[in-house]
CSV table of C-alpha atoms in Angstrom, one decimal:
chain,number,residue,atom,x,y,z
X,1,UNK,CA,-27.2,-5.5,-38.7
X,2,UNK,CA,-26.6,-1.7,-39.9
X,3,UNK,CA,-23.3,-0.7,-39.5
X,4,UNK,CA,-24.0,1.8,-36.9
X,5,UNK,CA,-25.3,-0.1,-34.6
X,6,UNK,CA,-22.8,-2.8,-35.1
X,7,UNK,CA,-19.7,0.8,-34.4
X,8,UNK,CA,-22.1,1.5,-31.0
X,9,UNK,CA,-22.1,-2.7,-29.6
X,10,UNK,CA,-18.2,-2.2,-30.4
X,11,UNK,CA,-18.3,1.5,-28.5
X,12,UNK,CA,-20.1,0.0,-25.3
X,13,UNK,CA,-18.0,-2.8,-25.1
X,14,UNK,CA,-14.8,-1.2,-25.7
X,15,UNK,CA,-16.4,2.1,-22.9
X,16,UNK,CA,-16.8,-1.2,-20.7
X,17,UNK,CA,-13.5,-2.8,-20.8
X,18,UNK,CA,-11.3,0.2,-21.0
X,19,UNK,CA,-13.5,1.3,-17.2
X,20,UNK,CA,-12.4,-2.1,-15.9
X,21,UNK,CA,-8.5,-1.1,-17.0
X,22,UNK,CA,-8.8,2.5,-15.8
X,23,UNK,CA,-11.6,2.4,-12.9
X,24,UNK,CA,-9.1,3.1,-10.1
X,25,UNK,CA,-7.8,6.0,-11.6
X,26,UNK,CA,-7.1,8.7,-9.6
X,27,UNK,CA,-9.7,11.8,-9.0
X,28,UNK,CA,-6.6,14.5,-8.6
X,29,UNK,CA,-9.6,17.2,-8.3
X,30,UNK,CA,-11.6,16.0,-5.6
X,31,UNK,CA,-10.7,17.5,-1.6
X,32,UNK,CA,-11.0,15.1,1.5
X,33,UNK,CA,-11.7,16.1,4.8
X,34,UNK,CA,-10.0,14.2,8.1
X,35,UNK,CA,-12.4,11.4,8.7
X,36,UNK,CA,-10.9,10.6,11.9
X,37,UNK,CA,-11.9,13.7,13.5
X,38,UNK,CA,-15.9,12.6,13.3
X,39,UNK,CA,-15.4,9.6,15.6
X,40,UNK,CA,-16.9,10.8,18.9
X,41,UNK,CA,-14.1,10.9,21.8
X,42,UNK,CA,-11.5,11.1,18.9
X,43,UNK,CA,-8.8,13.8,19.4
X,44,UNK,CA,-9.1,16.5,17.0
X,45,UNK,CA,-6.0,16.7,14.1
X,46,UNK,CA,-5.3,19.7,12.1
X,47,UNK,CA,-5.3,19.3,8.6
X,48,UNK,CA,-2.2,18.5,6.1
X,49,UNK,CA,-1.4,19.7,2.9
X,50,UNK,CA,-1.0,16.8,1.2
X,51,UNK,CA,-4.4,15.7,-1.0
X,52,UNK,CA,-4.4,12.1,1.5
X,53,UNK,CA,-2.3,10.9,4.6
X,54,UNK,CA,-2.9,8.3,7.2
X,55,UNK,CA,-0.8,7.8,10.5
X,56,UNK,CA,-0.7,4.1,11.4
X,57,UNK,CA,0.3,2.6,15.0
X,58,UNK,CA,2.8,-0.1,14.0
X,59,UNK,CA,2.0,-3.2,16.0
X,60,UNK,CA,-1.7,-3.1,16.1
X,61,UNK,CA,-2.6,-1.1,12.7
X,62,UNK,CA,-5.1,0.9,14.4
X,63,UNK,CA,-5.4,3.9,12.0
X,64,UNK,CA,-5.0,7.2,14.1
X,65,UNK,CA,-5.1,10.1,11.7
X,66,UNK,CA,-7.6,9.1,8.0
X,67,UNK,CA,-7.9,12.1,5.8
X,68,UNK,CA,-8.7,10.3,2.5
X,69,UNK,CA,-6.9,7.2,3.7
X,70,UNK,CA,-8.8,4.8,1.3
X,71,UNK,CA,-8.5,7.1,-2.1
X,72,UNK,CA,-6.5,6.3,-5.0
X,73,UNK,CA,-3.4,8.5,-5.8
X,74,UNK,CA,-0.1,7.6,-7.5
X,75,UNK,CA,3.1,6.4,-5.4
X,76,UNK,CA,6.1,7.5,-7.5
X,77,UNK,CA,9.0,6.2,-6.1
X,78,UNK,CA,7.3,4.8,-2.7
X,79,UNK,CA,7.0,2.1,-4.8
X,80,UNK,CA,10.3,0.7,-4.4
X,81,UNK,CA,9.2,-0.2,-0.8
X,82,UNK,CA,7.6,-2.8,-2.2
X,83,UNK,CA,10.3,-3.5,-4.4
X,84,UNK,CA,12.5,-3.7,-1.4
X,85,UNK,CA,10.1,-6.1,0.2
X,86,UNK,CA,9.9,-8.5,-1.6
X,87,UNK,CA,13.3,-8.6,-3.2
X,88,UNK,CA,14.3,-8.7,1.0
X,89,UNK,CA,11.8,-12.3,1.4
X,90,UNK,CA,13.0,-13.9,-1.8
X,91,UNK,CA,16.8,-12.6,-2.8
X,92,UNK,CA,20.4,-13.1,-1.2
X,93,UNK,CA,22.4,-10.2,-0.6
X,94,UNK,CA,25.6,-11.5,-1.5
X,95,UNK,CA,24.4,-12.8,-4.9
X,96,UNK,CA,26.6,-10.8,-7.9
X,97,UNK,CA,23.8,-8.8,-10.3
X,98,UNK,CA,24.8,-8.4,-13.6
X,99,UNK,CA,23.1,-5.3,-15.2
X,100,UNK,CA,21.5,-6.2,-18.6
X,101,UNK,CA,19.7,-4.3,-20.7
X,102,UNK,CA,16.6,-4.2,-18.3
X,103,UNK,CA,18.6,-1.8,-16.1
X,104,UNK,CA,20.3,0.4,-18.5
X,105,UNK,CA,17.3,1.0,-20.3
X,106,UNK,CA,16.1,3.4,-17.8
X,107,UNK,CA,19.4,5.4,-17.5
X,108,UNK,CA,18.4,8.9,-18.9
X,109,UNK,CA,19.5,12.3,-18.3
X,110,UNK,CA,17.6,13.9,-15.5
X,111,UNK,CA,16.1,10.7,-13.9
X,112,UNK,CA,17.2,8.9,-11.1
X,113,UNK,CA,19.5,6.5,-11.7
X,114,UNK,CA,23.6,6.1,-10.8
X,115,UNK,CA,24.9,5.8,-14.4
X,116,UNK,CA,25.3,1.4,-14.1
X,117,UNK,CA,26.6,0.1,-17.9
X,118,UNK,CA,25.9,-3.1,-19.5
X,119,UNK,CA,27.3,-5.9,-17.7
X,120,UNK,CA,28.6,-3.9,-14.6
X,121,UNK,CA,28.4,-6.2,-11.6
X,122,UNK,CA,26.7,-5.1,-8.2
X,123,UNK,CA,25.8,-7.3,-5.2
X,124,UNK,CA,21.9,-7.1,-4.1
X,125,UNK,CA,22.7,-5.6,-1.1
X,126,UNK,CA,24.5,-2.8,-2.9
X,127,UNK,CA,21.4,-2.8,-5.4
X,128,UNK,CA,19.4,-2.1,-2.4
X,129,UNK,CA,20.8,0.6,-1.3
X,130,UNK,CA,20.9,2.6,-4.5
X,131,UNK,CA,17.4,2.1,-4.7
X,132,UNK,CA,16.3,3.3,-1.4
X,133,UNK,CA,18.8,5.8,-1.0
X,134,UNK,CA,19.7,7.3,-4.3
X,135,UNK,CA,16.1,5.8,-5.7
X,136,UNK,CA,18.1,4.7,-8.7
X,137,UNK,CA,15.2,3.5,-11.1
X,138,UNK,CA,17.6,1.2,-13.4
X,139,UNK,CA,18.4,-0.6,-10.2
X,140,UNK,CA,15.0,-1.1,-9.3
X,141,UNK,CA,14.0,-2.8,-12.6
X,142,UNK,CA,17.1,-5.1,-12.5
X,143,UNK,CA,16.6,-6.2,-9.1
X,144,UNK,CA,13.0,-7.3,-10.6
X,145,UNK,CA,14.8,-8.7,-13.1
X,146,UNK,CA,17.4,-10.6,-11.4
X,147,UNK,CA,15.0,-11.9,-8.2
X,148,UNK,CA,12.0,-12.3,-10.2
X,149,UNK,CA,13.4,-14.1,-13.3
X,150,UNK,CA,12.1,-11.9,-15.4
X,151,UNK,CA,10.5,-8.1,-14.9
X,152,UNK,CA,6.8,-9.3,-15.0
X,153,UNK,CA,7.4,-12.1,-12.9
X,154,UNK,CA,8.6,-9.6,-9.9
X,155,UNK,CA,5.8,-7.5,-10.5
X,156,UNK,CA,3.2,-10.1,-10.5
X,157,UNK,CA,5.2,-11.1,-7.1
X,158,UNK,CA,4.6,-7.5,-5.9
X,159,UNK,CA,0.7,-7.6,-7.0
X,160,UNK,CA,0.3,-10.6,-4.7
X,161,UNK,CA,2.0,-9.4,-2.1
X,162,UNK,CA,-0.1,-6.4,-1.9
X,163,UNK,CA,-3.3,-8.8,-2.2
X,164,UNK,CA,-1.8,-11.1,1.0
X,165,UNK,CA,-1.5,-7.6,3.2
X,166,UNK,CA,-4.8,-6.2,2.1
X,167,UNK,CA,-4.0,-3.7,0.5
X,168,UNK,CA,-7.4,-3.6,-2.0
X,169,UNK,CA,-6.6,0.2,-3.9
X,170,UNK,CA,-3.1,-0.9,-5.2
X,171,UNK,CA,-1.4,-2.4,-8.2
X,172,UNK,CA,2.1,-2.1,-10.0
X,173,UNK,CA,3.0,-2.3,-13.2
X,174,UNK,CA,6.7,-1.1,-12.7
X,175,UNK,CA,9.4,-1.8,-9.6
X,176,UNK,CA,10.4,1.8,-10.0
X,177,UNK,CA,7.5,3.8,-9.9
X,178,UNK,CA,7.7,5.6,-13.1
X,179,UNK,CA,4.7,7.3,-14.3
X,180,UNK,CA,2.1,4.9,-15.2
X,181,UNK,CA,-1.7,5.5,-15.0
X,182,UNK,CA,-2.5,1.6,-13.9
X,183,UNK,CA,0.1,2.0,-11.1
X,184,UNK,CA,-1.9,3.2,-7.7
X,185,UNK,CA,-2.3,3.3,-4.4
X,186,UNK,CA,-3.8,4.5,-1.1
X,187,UNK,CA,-2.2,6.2,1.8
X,188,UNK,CA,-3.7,3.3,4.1
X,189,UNK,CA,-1.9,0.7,1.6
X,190,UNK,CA,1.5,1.8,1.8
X,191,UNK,CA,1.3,2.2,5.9
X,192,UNK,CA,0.3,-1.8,5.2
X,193,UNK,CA,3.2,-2.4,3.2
X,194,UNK,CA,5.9,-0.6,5.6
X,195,UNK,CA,4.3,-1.9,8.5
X,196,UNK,CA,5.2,-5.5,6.8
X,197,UNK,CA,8.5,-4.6,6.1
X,198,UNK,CA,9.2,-4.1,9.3
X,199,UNK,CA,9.2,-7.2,10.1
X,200,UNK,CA,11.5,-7.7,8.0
X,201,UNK,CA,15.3,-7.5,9.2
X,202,UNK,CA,16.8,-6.5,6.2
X,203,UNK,CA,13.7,-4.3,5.4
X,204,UNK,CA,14.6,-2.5,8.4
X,205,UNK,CA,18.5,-2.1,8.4
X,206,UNK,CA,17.8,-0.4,4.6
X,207,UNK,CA,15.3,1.9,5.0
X,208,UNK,CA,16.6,3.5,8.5
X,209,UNK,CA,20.4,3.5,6.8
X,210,UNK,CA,21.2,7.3,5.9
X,211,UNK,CA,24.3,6.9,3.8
X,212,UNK,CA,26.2,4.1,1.9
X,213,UNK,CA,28.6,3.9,0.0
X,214,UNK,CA,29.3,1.4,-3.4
X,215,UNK,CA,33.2,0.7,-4.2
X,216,UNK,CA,34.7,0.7,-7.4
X,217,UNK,CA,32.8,-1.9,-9.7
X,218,UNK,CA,34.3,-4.2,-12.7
X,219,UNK,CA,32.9,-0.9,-15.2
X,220,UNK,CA,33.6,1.8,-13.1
X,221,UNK,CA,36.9,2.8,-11.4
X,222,UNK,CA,34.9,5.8,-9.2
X,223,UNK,CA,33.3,5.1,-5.6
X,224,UNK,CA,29.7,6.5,-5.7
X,225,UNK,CA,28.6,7.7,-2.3
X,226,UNK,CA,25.0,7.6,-1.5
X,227,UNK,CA,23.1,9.6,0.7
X,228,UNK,CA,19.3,9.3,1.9
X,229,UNK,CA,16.8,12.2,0.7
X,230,UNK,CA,13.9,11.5,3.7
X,231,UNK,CA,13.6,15.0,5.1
X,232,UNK,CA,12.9,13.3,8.3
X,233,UNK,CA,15.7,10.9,8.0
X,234,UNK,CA,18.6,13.3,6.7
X,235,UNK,CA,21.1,15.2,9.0
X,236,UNK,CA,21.5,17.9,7.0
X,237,UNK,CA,18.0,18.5,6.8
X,238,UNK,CA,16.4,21.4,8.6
X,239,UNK,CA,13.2,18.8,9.8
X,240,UNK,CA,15.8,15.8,10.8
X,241,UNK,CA,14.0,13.8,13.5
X,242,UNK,CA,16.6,11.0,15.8
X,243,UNK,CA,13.2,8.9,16.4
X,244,UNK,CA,13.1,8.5,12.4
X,245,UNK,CA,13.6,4.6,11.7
X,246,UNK,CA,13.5,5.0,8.0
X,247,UNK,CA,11.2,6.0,4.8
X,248,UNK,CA,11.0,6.6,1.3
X,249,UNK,CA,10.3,9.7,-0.5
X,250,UNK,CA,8.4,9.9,-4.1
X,251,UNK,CA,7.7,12.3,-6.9
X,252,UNK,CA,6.6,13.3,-10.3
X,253,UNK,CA,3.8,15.2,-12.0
X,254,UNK,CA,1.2,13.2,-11.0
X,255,UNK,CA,2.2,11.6,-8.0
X,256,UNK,CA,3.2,15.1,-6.6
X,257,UNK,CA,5.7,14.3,-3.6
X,258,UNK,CA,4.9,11.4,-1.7
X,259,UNK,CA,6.1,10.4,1.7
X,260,UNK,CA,6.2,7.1,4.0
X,261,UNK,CA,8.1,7.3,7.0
X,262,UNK,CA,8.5,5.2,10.7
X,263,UNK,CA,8.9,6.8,14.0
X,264,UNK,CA,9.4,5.0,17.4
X,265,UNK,CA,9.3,6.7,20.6
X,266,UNK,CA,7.6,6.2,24.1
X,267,UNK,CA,7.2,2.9,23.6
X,268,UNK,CA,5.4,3.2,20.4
X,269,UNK,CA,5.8,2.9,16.6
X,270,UNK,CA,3.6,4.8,14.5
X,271,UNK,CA,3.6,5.1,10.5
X,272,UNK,CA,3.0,8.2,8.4
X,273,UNK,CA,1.8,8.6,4.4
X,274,UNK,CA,1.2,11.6,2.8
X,275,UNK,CA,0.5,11.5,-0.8
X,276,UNK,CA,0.6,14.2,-3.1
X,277,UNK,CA,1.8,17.3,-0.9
X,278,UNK,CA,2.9,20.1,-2.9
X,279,UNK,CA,6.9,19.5,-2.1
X,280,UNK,CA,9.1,17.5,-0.3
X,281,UNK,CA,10.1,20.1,2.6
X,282,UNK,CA,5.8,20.4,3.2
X,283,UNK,CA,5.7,16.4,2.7
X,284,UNK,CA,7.7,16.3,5.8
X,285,UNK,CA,6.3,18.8,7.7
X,286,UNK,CA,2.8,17.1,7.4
X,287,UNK,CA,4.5,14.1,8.6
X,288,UNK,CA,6.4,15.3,11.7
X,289,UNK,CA,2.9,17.2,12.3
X,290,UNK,CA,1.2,13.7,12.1
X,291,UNK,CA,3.2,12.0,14.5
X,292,UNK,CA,3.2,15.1,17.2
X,293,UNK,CA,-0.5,15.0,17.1
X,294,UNK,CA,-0.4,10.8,17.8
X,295,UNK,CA,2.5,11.0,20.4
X,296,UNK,CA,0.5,13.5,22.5
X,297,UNK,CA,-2.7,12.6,22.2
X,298,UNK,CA,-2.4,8.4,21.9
X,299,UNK,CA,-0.8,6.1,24.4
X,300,UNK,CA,-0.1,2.1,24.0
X,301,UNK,CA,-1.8,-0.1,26.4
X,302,UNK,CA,-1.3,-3.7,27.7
X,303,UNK,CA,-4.6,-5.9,27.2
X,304,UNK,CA,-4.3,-9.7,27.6
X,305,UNK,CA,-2.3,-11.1,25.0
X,306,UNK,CA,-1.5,-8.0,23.0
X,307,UNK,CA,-2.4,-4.3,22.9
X,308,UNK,CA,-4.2,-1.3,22.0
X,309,UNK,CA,-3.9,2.1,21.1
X,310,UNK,CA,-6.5,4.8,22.4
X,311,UNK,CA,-6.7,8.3,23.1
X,312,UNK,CA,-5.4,9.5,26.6
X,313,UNK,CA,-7.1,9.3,29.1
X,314,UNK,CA,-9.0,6.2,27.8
X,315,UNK,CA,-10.1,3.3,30.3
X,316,UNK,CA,-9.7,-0.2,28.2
X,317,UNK,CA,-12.7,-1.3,29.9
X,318,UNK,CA,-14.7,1.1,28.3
X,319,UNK,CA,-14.2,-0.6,24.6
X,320,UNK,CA,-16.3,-3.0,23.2
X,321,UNK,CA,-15.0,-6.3,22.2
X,322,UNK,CA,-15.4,-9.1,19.6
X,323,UNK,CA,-14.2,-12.5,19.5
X,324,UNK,CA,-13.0,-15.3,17.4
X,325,UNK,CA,-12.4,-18.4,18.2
X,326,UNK,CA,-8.8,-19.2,16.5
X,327,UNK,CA,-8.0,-22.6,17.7
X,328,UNK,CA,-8.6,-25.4,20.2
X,329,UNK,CA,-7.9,-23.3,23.1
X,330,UNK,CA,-7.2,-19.9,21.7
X,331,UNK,CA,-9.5,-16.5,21.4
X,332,UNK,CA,-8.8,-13.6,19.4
X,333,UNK,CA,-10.6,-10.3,21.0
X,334,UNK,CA,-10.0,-7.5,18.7
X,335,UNK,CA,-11.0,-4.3,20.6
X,336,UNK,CA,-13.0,-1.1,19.5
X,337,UNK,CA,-13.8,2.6,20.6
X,338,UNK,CA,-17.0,3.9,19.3
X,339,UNK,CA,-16.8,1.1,16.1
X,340,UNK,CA,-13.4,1.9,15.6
X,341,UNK,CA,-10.3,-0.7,15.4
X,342,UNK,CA,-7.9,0.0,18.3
X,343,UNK,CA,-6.0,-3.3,18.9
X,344,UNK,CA,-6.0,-6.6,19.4
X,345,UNK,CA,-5.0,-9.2,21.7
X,346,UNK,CA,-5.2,-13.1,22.0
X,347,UNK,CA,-6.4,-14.7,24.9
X,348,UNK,CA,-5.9,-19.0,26.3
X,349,UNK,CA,-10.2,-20.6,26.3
X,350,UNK,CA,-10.8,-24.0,25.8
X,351,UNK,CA,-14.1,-24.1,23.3
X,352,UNK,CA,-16.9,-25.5,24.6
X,353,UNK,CA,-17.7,-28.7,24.6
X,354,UNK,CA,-21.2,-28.8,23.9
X,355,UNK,CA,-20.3,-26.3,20.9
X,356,UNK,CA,-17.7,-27.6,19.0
X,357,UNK,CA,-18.3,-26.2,15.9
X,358,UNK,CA,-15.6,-23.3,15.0
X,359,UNK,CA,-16.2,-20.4,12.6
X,360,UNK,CA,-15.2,-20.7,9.1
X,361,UNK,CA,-12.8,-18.0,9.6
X,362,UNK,CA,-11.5,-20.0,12.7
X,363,UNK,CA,-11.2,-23.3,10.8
X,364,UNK,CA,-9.6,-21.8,8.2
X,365,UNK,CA,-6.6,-19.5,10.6
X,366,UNK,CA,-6.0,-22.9,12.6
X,367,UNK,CA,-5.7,-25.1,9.5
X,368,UNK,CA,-2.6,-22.3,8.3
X,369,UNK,CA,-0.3,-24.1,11.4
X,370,UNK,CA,1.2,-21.1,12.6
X,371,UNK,CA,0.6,-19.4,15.5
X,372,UNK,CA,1.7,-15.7,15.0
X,373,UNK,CA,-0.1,-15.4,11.2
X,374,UNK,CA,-3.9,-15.8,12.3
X,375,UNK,CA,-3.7,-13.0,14.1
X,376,UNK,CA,-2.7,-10.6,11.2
X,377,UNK,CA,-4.9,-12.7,8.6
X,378,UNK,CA,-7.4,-11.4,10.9
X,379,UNK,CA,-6.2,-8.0,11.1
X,380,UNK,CA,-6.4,-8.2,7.2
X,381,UNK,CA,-9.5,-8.8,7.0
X,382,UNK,CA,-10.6,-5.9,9.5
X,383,UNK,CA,-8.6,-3.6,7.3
X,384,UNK,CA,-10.4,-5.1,4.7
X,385,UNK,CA,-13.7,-4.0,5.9
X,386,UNK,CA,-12.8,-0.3,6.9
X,387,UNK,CA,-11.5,0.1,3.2
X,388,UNK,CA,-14.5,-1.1,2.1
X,389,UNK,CA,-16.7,1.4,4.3
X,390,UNK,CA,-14.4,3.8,2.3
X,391,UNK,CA,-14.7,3.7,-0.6
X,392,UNK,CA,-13.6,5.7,-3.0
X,393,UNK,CA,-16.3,8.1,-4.5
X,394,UNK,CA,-14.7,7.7,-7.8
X,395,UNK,CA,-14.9,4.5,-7.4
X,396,UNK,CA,-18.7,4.1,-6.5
X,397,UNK,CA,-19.4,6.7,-9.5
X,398,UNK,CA,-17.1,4.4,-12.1
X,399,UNK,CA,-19.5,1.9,-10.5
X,400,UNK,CA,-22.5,3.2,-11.2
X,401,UNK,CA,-21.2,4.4,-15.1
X,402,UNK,CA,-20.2,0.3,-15.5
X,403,UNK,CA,-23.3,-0.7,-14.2
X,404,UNK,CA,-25.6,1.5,-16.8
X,405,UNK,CA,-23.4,0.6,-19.7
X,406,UNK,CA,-23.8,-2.9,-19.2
X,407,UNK,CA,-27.9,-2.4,-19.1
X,408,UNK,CA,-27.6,-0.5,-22.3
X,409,UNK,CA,-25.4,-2.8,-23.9
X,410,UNK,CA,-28.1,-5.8,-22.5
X,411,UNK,CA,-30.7,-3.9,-24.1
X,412,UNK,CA,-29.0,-2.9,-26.9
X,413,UNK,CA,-28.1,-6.8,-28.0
X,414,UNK,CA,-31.4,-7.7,-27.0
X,415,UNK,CA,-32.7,-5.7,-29.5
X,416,UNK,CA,-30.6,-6.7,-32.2
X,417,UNK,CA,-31.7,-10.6,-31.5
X,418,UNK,CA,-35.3,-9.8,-31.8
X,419,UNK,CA,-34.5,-8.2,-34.8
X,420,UNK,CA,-32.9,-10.5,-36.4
X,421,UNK,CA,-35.1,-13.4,-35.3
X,422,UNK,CA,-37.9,-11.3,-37.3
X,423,UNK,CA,-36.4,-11.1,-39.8
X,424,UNK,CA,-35.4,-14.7,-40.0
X,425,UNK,CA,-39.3,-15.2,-39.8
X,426,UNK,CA,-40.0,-13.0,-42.9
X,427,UNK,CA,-37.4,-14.9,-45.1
X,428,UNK,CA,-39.2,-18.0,-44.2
């Protein structure tokens, strides 16, 4: 085989494996329009400055507002709501953390951590807090460290948490959210992963806490006093909402600013991204923006055995329905306007008799022995399917580069076999 074609086998496969590394990278050029705003009936939003957003009703996860909801951008330091999550569902507050060199190798000049030495002691509560509030990134990593075992075992926890919501466009490589081109998201994703942590008690109390304070440690004789930089979340800032129930704010080069924040009012909980906006001050401007458009053009309404959320005005028994038989004598109707997901609810039916045969997807939901999580394993997989119908165009063109590489490379080798088997012949 001549050399050169031996270099381009080695070109194609190493073109091929670094697109299955880098294939979700973000397209930081390409403009999205509001996708929302072509459903007929929908309430017409204005636009936001940030590249994508989403506004996402709480209980239901019916997506009000999509501008680029599904497309990849980076989360800087909106990552630690994952980091919070899952250090919330598998760590004890009171345990003592013992900084190592984990956490003090990201203390730098300029970069945001408290200043924590080798061997000072925090509790994870305390850790908690810094990261939220202060978004210390050497607390971040050793709170991976200390829950996870070790730093890759915490982010392989995170990874999988993000696969059991559904959220398809994101990975981590870091607990911080330090620059790192394999680290993604979507604005749709993180709405996912604050809506779960909301569930979450301590989740909660964190991200809707607007100052702390940490006493004097075993390493430093100085109380450090922390205080939340959420625009919306802030006192002292000129956008400070009441309604605000928490967030977590995000930036670097990359990333831009980033934004994921919870508001309650009128009976309803909706959740607002905004990724890459050009600062922090417009970050939460597009966000207050968001959630005036859904609290005056949405309401929440009762339907048997849950809820929906629907433009004003709307008459439930105008939306289509599909069902799911989830058990012996249970039904899950998930409920649509114009094709689009507005709620759920879950209703007492025996099944049939003469049909006893469930759906796989039923079999499977009864089989998990808990009542509440087969209704947001379905969800999951609804999400699922709307993130599918969107996606990204860099995607489907990384797709389409994969998918002639391979051919070539097929070709390519097949060439080189025939070759070689004639040439086999002629030495015969």
């Amino acid at each position: 085989m001549k050399k050169w074609k031996q270099l381009l086998c080695g070109v194609i496969v190493g073109i091929l494996s670094a697109q299955a590394t880098v294939g979700a990278a973000a397209d930081l050029d390409a403009k999205y329009t509001i996708e929302t705003n072509e459903i007929p009936s929908w309430p017409q939003a204005a636009d936001i400055m940030a590249d994508t957003g989403v506004l996402m009703e709480a209980s239901t996860g019916a997506v009000l507002f999509d501008k680029g909801a599904n497309e990849i951008r980076y989360p800087a330091s909106i990552t630690k709501l994952m980091t919070l999550l899952v250090a919330a569902e598998n760590g004890n507050l009171e345990d003592k953390v013992t900084f190592t060199e984990t956490g003090i190798r990201d203390v730098k000049p300029d970069s945001g951590n408290i200043g924590m030495q080798l061997g000072e002691v925090l509790t994870l509560e305390q850790c908690l807090y810094a990261m939220i509030l202060y978004s210390a990134n050497e607390v971040s990593a050793q709170i991976a460290e200390f829950v996870g075992g070790t730093e890759e075992a915490f982010i392989e926890m995170m990874n999988e948490k993000a696969e059991e919501l559904g959220c398809k466009n994101t990975h981590f490589t870091n607990a911080s959210g330090l620059p790192d081109p394999n680290q993604y998201t979507t604005a749709r994703d993180m709405a996912q992963i604050f809506r779960a942590g909301l569930r979450n008690k301590v989740f909660r109390k964190v991200v809707k806490t607007r100052a702390f304070k940490i006493p004097k440690t075993n390493k430093n004789d100085q109380e450090r006093f922390l205080a939340t930089h959420h625009p919306l979340l802030s006192e002292q800032s000129g956008i400070f909402d009441p309604d605000c129930i928490g967030g977590k704010s995000g930036m670097t080069n990359d990333a831009g600013h980033t934004l994921v924040t919870g508001m309650k009012k009128n009976g309803m909980t909706l959740i607002a991204v905004v990724l890459r906006d050009v600062d922090i001050n417009q970050a939460g401007v597009d966000s207050q923006n968001l959630f005036r458009y859904g609290y005056e053009n949405f309401q929440k309404v009762e339907v048997d055995g849950g809820s929906v959320v629907v433009p004003k005005g709307t008459d439930v028994k105008t939306l289509s329905v599909r069902e799911n038989q989830v058990g012996e004598n249970k039904v899950r109707q998930r409920y649509f306007l114009n094709d689009r997901y507005v709620g759920r609810g879950t209703i007492e039916r025996a099944q049939p008799t003469a049909e006893p045969a469930k759906t796989p997807d039923a079999e499977k939901e009864e089989g998990d022995g808990n009542a509440a999580e087969p209704a947001r394993s379905e969800e999951v997989k609804e999400q699922e399917k709307e993130q599918e119908k969107g996606l990204s165009k860099t995607a489907k063109i990384l797709l389409v580069i994969m998918g002639v590489m391979a051919l070539i490379l097929v070709i390519l080798c097949n060439m080189l076999i025939i070759k070689k088997q004639k040439k086999n012949r002629r030495h015969r």
